[in-house]
Short mmCIF file of C-alpha atoms and ligand atoms in Angstrom, two decimals:
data_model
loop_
_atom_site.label_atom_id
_atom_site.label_comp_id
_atom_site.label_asym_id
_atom_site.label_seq_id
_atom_site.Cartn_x
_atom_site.Cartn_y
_atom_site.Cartn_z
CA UNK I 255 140.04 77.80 126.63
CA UNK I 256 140.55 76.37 123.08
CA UNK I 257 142.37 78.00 120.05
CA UNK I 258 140.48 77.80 117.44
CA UNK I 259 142.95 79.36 114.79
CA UNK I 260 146.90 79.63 115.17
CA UNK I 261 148.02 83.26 117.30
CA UNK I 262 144.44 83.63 118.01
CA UNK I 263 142.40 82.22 121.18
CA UNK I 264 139.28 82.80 122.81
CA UNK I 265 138.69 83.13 126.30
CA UNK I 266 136.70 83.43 129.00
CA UNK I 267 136.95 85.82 132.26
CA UNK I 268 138.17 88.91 133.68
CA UNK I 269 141.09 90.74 131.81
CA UNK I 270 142.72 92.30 134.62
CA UNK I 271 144.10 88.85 135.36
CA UNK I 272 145.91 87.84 132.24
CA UNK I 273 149.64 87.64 132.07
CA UNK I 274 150.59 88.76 128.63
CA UNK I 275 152.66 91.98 127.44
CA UNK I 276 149.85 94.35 126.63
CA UNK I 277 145.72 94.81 127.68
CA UNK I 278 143.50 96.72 125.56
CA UNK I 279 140.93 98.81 127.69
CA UNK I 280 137.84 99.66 125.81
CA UNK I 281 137.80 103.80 126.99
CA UNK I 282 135.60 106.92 126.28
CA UNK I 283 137.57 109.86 124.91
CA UNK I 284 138.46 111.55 128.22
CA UNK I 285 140.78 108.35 129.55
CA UNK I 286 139.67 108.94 132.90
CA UNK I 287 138.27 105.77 133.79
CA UNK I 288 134.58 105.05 134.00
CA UNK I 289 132.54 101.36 134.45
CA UNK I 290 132.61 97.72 132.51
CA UNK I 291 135.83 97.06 132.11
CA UNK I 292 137.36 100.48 131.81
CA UNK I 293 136.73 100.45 135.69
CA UNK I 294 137.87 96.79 136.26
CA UNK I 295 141.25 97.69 134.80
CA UNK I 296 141.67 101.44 136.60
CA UNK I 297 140.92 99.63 140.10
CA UNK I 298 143.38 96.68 139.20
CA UNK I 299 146.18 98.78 138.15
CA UNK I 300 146.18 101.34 140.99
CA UNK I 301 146.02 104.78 141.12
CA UNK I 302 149.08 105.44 139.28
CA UNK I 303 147.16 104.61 136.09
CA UNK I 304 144.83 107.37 136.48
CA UNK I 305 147.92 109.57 136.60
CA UNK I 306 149.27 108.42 133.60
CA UNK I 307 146.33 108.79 131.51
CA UNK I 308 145.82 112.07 132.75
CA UNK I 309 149.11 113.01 131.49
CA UNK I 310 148.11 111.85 127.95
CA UNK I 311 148.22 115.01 126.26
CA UNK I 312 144.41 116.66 125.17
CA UNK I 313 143.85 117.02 121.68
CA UNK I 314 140.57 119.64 122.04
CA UNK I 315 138.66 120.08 125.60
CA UNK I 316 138.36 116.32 127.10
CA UNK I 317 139.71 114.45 124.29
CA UNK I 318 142.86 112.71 125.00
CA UNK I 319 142.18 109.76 121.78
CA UNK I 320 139.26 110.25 119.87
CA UNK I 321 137.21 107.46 118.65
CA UNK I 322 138.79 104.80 116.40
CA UNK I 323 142.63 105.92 118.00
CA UNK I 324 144.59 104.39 120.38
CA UNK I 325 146.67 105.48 123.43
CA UNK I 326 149.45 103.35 125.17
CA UNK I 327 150.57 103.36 129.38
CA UNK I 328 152.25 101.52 131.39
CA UNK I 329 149.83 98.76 133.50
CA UNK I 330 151.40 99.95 136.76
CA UNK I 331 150.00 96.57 139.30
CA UNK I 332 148.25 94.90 136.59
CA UNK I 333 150.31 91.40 135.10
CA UNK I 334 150.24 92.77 131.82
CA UNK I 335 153.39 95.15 130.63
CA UNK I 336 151.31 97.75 128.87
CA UNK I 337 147.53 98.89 128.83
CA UNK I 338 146.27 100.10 125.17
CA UNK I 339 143.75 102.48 125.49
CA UNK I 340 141.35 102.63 122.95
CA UNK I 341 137.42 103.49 122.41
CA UNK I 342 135.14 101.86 120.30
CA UNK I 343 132.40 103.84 118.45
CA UNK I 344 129.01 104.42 120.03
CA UNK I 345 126.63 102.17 118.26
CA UNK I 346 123.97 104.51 116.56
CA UNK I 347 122.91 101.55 113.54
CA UNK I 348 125.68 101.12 111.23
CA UNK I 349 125.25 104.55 109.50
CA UNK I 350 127.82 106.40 111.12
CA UNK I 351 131.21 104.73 110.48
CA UNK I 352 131.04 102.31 113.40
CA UNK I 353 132.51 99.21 111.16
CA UNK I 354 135.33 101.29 110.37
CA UNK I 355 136.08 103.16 113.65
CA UNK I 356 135.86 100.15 115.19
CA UNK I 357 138.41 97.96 113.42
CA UNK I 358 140.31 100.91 113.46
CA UNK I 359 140.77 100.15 116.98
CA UNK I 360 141.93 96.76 116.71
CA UNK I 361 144.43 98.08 114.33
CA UNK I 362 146.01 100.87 116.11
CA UNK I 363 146.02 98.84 119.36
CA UNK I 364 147.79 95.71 117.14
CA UNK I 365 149.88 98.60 116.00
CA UNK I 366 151.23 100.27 119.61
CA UNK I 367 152.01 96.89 120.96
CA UNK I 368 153.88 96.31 118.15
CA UNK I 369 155.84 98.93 118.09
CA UNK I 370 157.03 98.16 122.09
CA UNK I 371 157.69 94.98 120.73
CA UNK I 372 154.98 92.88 122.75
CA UNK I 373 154.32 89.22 121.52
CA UNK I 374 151.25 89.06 123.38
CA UNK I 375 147.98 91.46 123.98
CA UNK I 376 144.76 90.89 124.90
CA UNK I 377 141.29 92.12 123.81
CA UNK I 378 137.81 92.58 125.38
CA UNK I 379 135.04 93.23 123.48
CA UNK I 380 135.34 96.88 122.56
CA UNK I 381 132.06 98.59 122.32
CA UNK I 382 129.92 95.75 122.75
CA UNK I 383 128.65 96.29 126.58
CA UNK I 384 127.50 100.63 127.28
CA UNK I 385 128.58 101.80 123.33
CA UNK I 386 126.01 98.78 122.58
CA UNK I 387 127.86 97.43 119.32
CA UNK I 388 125.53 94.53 118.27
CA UNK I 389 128.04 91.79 120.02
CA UNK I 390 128.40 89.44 116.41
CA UNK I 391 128.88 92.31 114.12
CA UNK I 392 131.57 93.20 116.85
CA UNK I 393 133.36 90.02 116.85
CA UNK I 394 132.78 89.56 112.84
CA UNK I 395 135.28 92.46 113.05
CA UNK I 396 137.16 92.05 115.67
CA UNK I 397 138.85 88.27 113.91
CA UNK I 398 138.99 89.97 110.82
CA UNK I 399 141.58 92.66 111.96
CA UNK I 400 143.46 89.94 114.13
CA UNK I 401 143.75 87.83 111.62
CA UNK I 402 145.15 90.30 109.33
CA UNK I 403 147.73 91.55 111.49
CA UNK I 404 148.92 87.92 112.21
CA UNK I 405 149.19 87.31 108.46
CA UNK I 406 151.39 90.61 108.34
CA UNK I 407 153.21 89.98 111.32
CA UNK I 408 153.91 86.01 111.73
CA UNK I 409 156.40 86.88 114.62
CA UNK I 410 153.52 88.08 117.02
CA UNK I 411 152.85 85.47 118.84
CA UNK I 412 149.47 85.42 121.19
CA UNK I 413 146.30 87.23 120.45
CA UNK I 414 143.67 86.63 123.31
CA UNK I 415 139.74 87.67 122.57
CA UNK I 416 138.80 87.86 126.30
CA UNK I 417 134.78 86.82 126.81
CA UNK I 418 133.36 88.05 129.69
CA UNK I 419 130.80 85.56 129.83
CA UNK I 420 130.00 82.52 127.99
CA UNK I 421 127.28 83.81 125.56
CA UNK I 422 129.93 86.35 124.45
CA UNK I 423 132.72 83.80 124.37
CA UNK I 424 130.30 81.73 122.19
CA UNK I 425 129.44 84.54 119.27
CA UNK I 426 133.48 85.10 119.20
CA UNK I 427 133.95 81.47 118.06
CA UNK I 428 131.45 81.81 115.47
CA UNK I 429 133.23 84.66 114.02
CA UNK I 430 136.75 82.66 114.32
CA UNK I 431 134.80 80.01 112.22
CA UNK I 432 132.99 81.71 109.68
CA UNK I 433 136.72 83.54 109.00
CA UNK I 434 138.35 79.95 108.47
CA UNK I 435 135.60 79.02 105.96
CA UNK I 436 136.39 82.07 104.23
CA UNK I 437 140.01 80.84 103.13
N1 LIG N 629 137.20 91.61 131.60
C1 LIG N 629 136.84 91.36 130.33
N2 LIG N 629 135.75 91.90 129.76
C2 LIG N 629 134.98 92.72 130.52
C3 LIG N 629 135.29 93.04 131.86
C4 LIG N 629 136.47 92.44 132.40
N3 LIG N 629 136.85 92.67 133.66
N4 LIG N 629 134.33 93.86 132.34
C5 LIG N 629 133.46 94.07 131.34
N5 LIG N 629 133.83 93.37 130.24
C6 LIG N 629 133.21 93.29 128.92
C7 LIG N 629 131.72 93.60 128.82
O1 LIG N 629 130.97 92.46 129.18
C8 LIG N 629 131.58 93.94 127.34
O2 LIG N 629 131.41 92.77 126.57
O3 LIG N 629 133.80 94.26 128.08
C9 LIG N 629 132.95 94.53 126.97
C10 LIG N 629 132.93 96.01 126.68
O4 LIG N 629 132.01 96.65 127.55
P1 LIG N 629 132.25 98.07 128.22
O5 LIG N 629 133.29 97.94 129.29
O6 LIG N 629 130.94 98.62 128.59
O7 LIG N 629 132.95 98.95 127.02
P2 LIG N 629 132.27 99.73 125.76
O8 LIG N 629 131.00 99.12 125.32
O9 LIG N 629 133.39 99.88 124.78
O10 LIG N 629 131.89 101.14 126.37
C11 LIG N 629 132.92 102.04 126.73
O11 LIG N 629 132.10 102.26 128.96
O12 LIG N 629 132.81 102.29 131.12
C12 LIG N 629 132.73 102.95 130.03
O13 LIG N 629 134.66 104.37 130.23
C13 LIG N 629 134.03 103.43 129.40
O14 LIG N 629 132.73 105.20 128.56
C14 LIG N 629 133.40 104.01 128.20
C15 LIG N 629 132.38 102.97 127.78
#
């Protein structure tokens, strides 16, 4: 419900369900699937997903895209065209690069869809539920990085921050409206 800024809209619910060309999964290193919504989009897609990520190749022992990176799939039963793989830093304070890693995310996943030529992707809330990201510092970031790829890219159409529950849904429109005061 409710765009707050042009290309970019908040919303509220389970990300398996959206129709648009490309999903972002918030992943650990080893793209093999795991819980939050990692697990809600492996058991949506099917099996053939796991397959496909396993077939991403390993950069060092378990690491198929390090933190901050992105990895792209096929979404195999899912609506969406495409699932972006990415993984959002472990929160550990602030100290350790987690502002940076983190929009580093948004950008490489902006970046792969992109490059298929999607119009559309969605976004949960990387890092914010078991990598504990503090959930407004998150979303501070997370329209930042959106909003900058729109500006660069006025031909990209739909950029969905996907809420799984209202509180969540709530800090995200703060974050859209603090960036409009900005300009
Ligand atoms: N649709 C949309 N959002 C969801 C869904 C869903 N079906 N399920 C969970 N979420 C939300 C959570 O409420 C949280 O706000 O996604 C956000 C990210 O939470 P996590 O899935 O825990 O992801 P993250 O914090 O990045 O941790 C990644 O969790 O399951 C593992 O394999 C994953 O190890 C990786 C770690």
């Amino acid at each position: 419900m409710g765009a707050a800024r042009a290309g970019i809209e908040i919303v509220t619910g389970d990300i398996t369900r959206l129709s648009v060309d490309v999903i972002v999964n918030a992943a650990n290193e080893r793209m093999l699937g795991g819980g939050g919504v990692d697990g809600a989009i492996h058991a949506a897609a099917g099996k053939e997903l796991l397959a496909a990520c396993r077939d991403v190749a390993e950069l060092r022992a378990g690491v198929r895209c390090p933190t901050g990176e992105a990895r792209l799939t096929p979404a195999f039963g899912l609506p969406a065209k495409w699932v972006v793989h990415t993984v959002g830093p472990i929160w550990h304070g602030g100290g350790r690069g987690e502002p940076k890693l983190l929009a580093s995310c948004y950008r490489q996943s902006l970046q792969l869809a992109l490059g298929q030529g999607a119009k559309s992707i969605a976004f949960p809330a990387i890092s914010t539920g078991v990598y504990s990201y503090p959930p407004s510092l998150a979303s501070t970031i997370a329209v930042r990085e959106c909003d900058g790829f729109l500006a660069d890219n006025p031909s990209f159409e739909k950029i969905l921050l996907v809420a799984f529950r209202q509180q969540a849904a709530d800090i995200l429109r703060q974050a859209l409206g603090a960036l409009g005061t900005k300009q």
